[in-house]
Amino acid sequence: MKFAVIEFPGSNCDRDMLNAALITGMEAEYVDYRKTSLDGYDGVLIPGGFSFGDYLRCGAMARVAPIVDEVRRLADEGKPVLGVCNGFQILTEIGLLPGALLHNESHRFICRDEHLTIVNHETRFTHLYDENETVIYPIAHGEGSYYCSEETLQELKANRQIILSYSENPNGSLEDIAGIINKAGNVCGMMPHPERAMDTLLGSDDGKRLFQGILESWGK
């Protein structure tokens, strides 16, 4: 499988994302935000960082980047799309995932390892984990508090779209939500960084199974 790692001005986790993909056997390469075609790619990885300096609000300017129409096209075709941190913010901005990411409750940037719970292991992203398994992924964000309307929250619960939650909520996210998927199950967004949890030497290798799960689910 060949994945596009989308690079925006201000992306700073693109190398981590590319390395995570390559480590788990994916074929992956950087794609500039000014490109207008994703022909030949089987999936999209949107890394963290500060796209366009997070001016206006996180992900707002990335929303109108030329590459975005192609990201939507691949998502509509059922191909895997993963957005991490700023990538999650971008996915909500472009309408591929519901809700929004607000300033942390503390209004401080938080950077640390975080214990998380796998809420739904029956997805194409999380099927290599156990239900309610505790994993460790790093977090690094200033606007990571997930919010949505009550109606949307009930839909997320009813459709089992909440896949990842914080064990100890660091940012004020509604219902401790750390990661969700779309109704079709092929678009995933999360604030924690699985691509930074690929080796126990760095604190955790719990992120490996997420990327392996994507490859097994769509690579068959």
CSV table of C-alpha atoms in Angstrom, one decimal:
chain,number,residue,atom,x,y,z
A,1,MET,CA,0.0,0.0,0.0
A,2,LYS,CA,1.2,3.5,-0.9
A,3,PHE,CA,0.4,6.3,1.5
A,4,ALA,CA,0.7,10.1,1.1
A,5,VAL,CA,2.0,12.0,4.1
A,6,ILE,CA,0.6,15.5,3.5
A,7,GLU,CA,3.0,18.3,4.3
A,8,PHE,CA,1.6,21.8,5.1
A,9,PRO,CA,3.7,24.8,6.0
A,10,GLY,CA,4.2,24.3,9.8
A,11,SER,CA,3.9,20.5,9.8
A,12,ASN,CA,6.5,19.2,12.2
A,13,CYS,CA,5.6,15.6,12.8
A,14,ASP,CA,5.8,14.6,9.1
A,15,ARG,CA,9.1,12.7,9.6
A,16,ASP,CA,7.7,10.8,12.5
A,17,MET,CA,4.6,9.9,10.5
A,18,LEU,CA,6.6,8.8,7.5
A,19,ASN,CA,9.0,6.7,9.7
A,20,ALA,CA,6.0,5.0,11.4
A,21,ALA,CA,4.5,4.1,8.1
A,22,LEU,CA,7.8,2.7,6.7
A,23,ILE,CA,8.6,0.8,9.9
A,24,THR,CA,5.3,-1.1,9.6
A,25,GLY,CA,5.8,-2.0,6.0
A,26,MET,CA,3.8,0.7,4.2
A,27,GLU,CA,5.1,2.4,1.2
A,28,ALA,CA,4.9,6.1,1.9
A,29,GLU,CA,6.2,9.5,0.8
A,30,TYR,CA,5.7,13.2,1.4
A,31,VAL,CA,3.1,15.0,-0.7
A,32,ASP,CA,3.1,18.8,-0.8
A,33,TYR,CA,-0.1,20.7,0.1
A,34,ARG,CA,-0.1,22.5,-3.2
A,35,LYS,CA,-0.5,19.3,-5.2
A,36,THR,CA,-3.8,18.7,-6.9
A,37,SER,CA,-3.7,14.9,-7.4
A,38,LEU,CA,-3.4,11.8,-5.1
A,39,ASP,CA,-3.6,9.4,-8.0
A,40,GLY,CA,-1.7,6.2,-7.2
A,41,TYR,CA,-2.1,6.5,-3.4
A,42,ASP,CA,-4.0,4.0,-1.3
A,43,GLY,CA,-4.3,6.2,1.8
A,44,VAL,CA,-3.6,9.5,3.4
A,45,LEU,CA,-1.7,10.3,6.6
A,46,ILE,CA,-2.0,13.9,7.9
A,47,PRO,CA,0.7,14.7,10.5
A,48,GLY,CA,0.7,17.0,13.5
A,49,GLY,CA,2.3,20.4,13.8
A,50,PHE,CA,1.0,23.9,13.2
A,51,SER,CA,-0.3,24.1,9.6
A,52,PHE,CA,-0.1,27.7,8.4
A,53,GLY,CA,1.1,28.7,11.9
A,54,ASP,CA,-2.4,27.9,13.4
A,55,TYR,CA,-3.5,31.3,12.3
A,56,LEU,CA,-7.3,32.0,12.5
A,57,ARG,CA,-7.7,28.6,14.3
A,58,CYS,CA,-6.0,25.2,14.1
A,59,GLY,CA,-6.5,23.7,10.6
A,60,ALA,CA,-8.6,26.6,9.3
A,61,MET,CA,-6.2,27.6,6.6
A,62,ALA,CA,-5.3,24.1,5.7
A,63,ARG,CA,-9.0,23.6,4.9
A,64,VAL,CA,-8.6,25.5,1.6
A,65,ALA,CA,-5.3,24.0,0.5
A,66,PRO,CA,-5.3,22.5,-3.0
A,67,ILE,CA,-4.7,18.9,-1.8
A,68,VAL,CA,-7.8,18.9,0.4
A,69,ASP,CA,-10.3,18.0,-2.4
A,70,GLU,CA,-8.2,14.9,-3.2
A,71,VAL,CA,-8.1,13.9,0.5
A,72,ARG,CA,-11.9,14.1,0.5
A,73,ARG,CA,-12.0,12.0,-2.7
A,74,LEU,CA,-9.9,9.2,-1.2
A,75,ALA,CA,-12.1,9.3,1.9
A,76,ASP,CA,-15.2,9.1,-0.2
A,77,GLU,CA,-13.8,6.1,-2.0
A,78,GLY,CA,-13.3,4.3,1.3
A,79,LYS,CA,-9.6,4.5,1.5
A,80,PRO,CA,-7.9,5.0,4.9
A,81,VAL,CA,-7.3,8.5,6.2
A,82,LEU,CA,-5.5,9.1,9.5
A,83,GLY,CA,-5.1,12.5,11.0
A,84,VAL,CA,-3.0,13.0,14.2
A,85,CYS,CA,-3.1,16.1,16.4
A,86,ASN,CA,-3.1,19.0,13.9
A,87,GLY,CA,-4.2,16.3,11.3
A,88,PHE,CA,-7.3,15.6,13.5
A,89,GLN,CA,-8.0,19.3,13.7
A,90,ILE,CA,-7.8,19.5,9.9
A,91,LEU,CA,-10.2,16.6,9.4
A,92,THR,CA,-12.8,18.3,11.5
A,93,GLU,CA,-12.3,21.6,9.6
A,94,ILE,CA,-12.8,19.9,6.3
A,95,GLY,CA,-15.9,18.0,7.4
A,96,LEU,CA,-14.5,14.5,7.3
A,97,LEU,CA,-15.0,14.1,11.1
A,98,PRO,CA,-17.6,15.8,13.3
A,99,GLY,CA,-16.9,18.2,16.2
A,100,ALA,CA,-14.0,20.6,16.8
A,101,LEU,CA,-10.9,20.9,18.9
A,102,LEU,CA,-10.8,23.8,21.4
A,103,HIS,CA,-8.1,25.3,23.6
A,104,ASN,CA,-7.0,23.1,26.4
A,105,GLU,CA,-8.9,23.8,29.6
A,106,SER,CA,-5.7,25.0,31.2
A,107,HIS,CA,-4.9,27.2,28.2
A,108,ARG,CA,-1.4,25.8,28.4
A,109,PHE,CA,0.5,23.6,25.9
A,110,ILE,CA,0.7,20.1,27.2
A,111,CYS,CA,3.5,17.7,26.1
A,112,ARG,CA,3.9,14.3,27.9
A,113,ASP,CA,3.1,10.6,27.7
A,114,GLU,CA,-0.5,9.9,28.3
A,115,HIS,CA,-2.4,6.7,29.3
A,116,LEU,CA,-5.3,6.0,27.0
A,117,THR,CA,-8.0,3.4,26.7
A,118,ILE,CA,-9.0,1.6,23.5
A,119,VAL,CA,-12.8,2.1,23.7
A,120,ASN,CA,-13.6,0.2,20.5
A,121,HIS,CA,-11.2,-2.4,19.2
A,122,GLU,CA,-13.6,-3.6,16.4
A,123,THR,CA,-12.5,-1.0,13.9
A,124,ARG,CA,-10.1,-1.3,10.9
A,125,PHE,CA,-7.7,1.0,12.8
A,126,THR,CA,-7.8,-0.6,16.3
A,127,HIS,CA,-8.5,-4.3,15.7
A,128,LEU,CA,-5.0,-5.4,16.8
A,129,TYR,CA,-5.7,-4.0,20.3
A,130,ASP,CA,-7.9,-5.5,23.1
A,131,GLU,CA,-11.1,-3.9,24.2
A,132,ASN,CA,-10.4,-1.5,27.1
A,133,GLU,CA,-6.7,-2.0,26.7
A,134,THR,CA,-4.5,0.7,28.2
A,135,VAL,CA,-1.9,2.1,25.9
A,136,ILE,CA,0.6,4.9,26.1
A,137,TYR,CA,0.9,7.5,23.4
A,138,PRO,CA,2.6,11.0,23.8
A,139,ILE,CA,0.5,14.1,23.5
A,140,ALA,CA,1.7,17.6,22.4
A,141,HIS,CA,-1.0,20.2,21.9
A,142,GLY,CA,-2.5,23.5,23.0
A,143,GLU,CA,-5.9,23.1,21.4
A,144,GLY,CA,-6.8,19.4,22.0
A,145,SER,CA,-10.1,19.7,23.9
A,146,TYR,CA,-12.6,17.8,21.8
A,147,TYR,CA,-16.1,19.3,21.6
A,148,CYS,CA,-19.3,18.5,19.8
A,149,SER,CA,-23.0,19.0,20.2
A,150,GLU,CA,-25.1,16.7,22.4
A,151,GLU,CA,-26.8,15.3,19.3
A,152,THR,CA,-23.4,14.5,17.7
A,153,LEU,CA,-22.1,13.0,20.9
A,154,GLN,CA,-25.1,10.6,21.0
A,155,GLU,CA,-24.5,9.6,17.4
A,156,LEU,CA,-20.8,9.0,18.1
A,157,LYS,CA,-21.8,6.7,21.0
A,158,ALA,CA,-24.6,4.9,19.1
A,159,ASN,CA,-22.3,4.2,16.2
A,160,ARG,CA,-19.3,3.3,18.4
A,161,GLN,CA,-17.2,6.0,16.7
A,162,ILE,CA,-15.3,6.9,19.8
A,163,ILE,CA,-12.3,4.7,19.7
A,164,LEU,CA,-9.8,6.2,22.1
A,165,SER,CA,-10.2,8.0,25.4
A,166,TYR,CA,-8.0,9.6,28.0
A,167,SER,CA,-7.5,7.7,31.3
A,168,GLU,CA,-7.0,11.1,33.0
A,169,ASN,CA,-8.3,13.8,30.9
A,170,PRO,CA,-5.5,16.3,30.3
A,171,ASN,CA,-7.3,19.0,28.3
A,172,GLY,CA,-11.0,19.1,29.1
A,173,SER,CA,-12.2,17.0,26.2
A,174,LEU,CA,-15.9,16.1,26.2
A,175,GLU,CA,-16.4,12.6,27.7
A,176,ASP,CA,-12.6,12.2,27.8
A,177,ILE,CA,-12.6,11.7,24.0
A,178,ALA,CA,-9.1,11.3,22.4
A,179,GLY,CA,-9.9,9.8,19.0
A,180,ILE,CA,-12.8,9.1,16.8
A,181,ILE,CA,-13.7,7.6,13.4
A,182,ASN,CA,-16.3,8.5,10.8
A,183,LYS,CA,-19.5,6.4,10.3
A,184,ALA,CA,-17.9,4.6,7.4
A,185,GLY,CA,-15.0,3.6,9.5
A,186,ASN,CA,-12.2,4.7,7.1
A,187,VAL,CA,-11.4,8.1,8.5
A,188,CYS,CA,-9.7,8.4,11.9
A,189,GLY,CA,-8.6,11.4,13.9
A,190,MET,CA,-6.8,11.5,17.3
A,191,MET,CA,-4.9,14.1,19.3
A,192,PRO,CA,-2.3,11.7,20.9
A,193,HIS,CA,0.6,10.7,18.7
A,194,PRO,CA,0.8,6.9,17.9
A,195,GLU,CA,3.6,7.7,15.4
A,196,ARG,CA,5.8,8.7,18.4
A,197,ALA,CA,5.1,5.5,20.2
A,198,MET,CA,6.9,3.1,17.9
A,199,ASP,CA,9.8,1.8,20.1
A,200,THR,CA,10.1,1.0,23.8
A,201,LEU,CA,13.5,2.9,23.7
A,202,LEU,CA,11.4,6.1,23.4
A,203,GLY,CA,8.9,5.1,26.1
A,204,SER,CA,6.3,3.0,24.3
A,205,ASP,CA,5.8,0.9,21.2
A,206,ASP,CA,2.0,0.9,21.6
A,207,GLY,CA,1.5,2.9,18.4
A,208,LYS,CA,2.9,0.2,16.2
A,209,ARG,CA,-0.3,-1.8,16.2
A,210,LEU,CA,-2.4,1.1,14.9
A,211,PHE,CA,-0.3,1.3,11.7
A,212,GLN,CA,-0.1,-2.5,11.4
A,213,GLY,CA,-3.9,-2.6,11.8
A,214,ILE,CA,-4.3,-0.1,8.9
A,215,LEU,CA,-2.0,-2.1,6.7
A,216,GLU,CA,-3.7,-5.4,7.5
A,217,SER,CA,-7.2,-4.0,7.1
A,218,TRP,CA,-6.7,-2.3,3.7
A,219,GLY,CA,-3.7,-4.2,2.4
A,220,LYS,CA,-5.4,-7.5,1.8
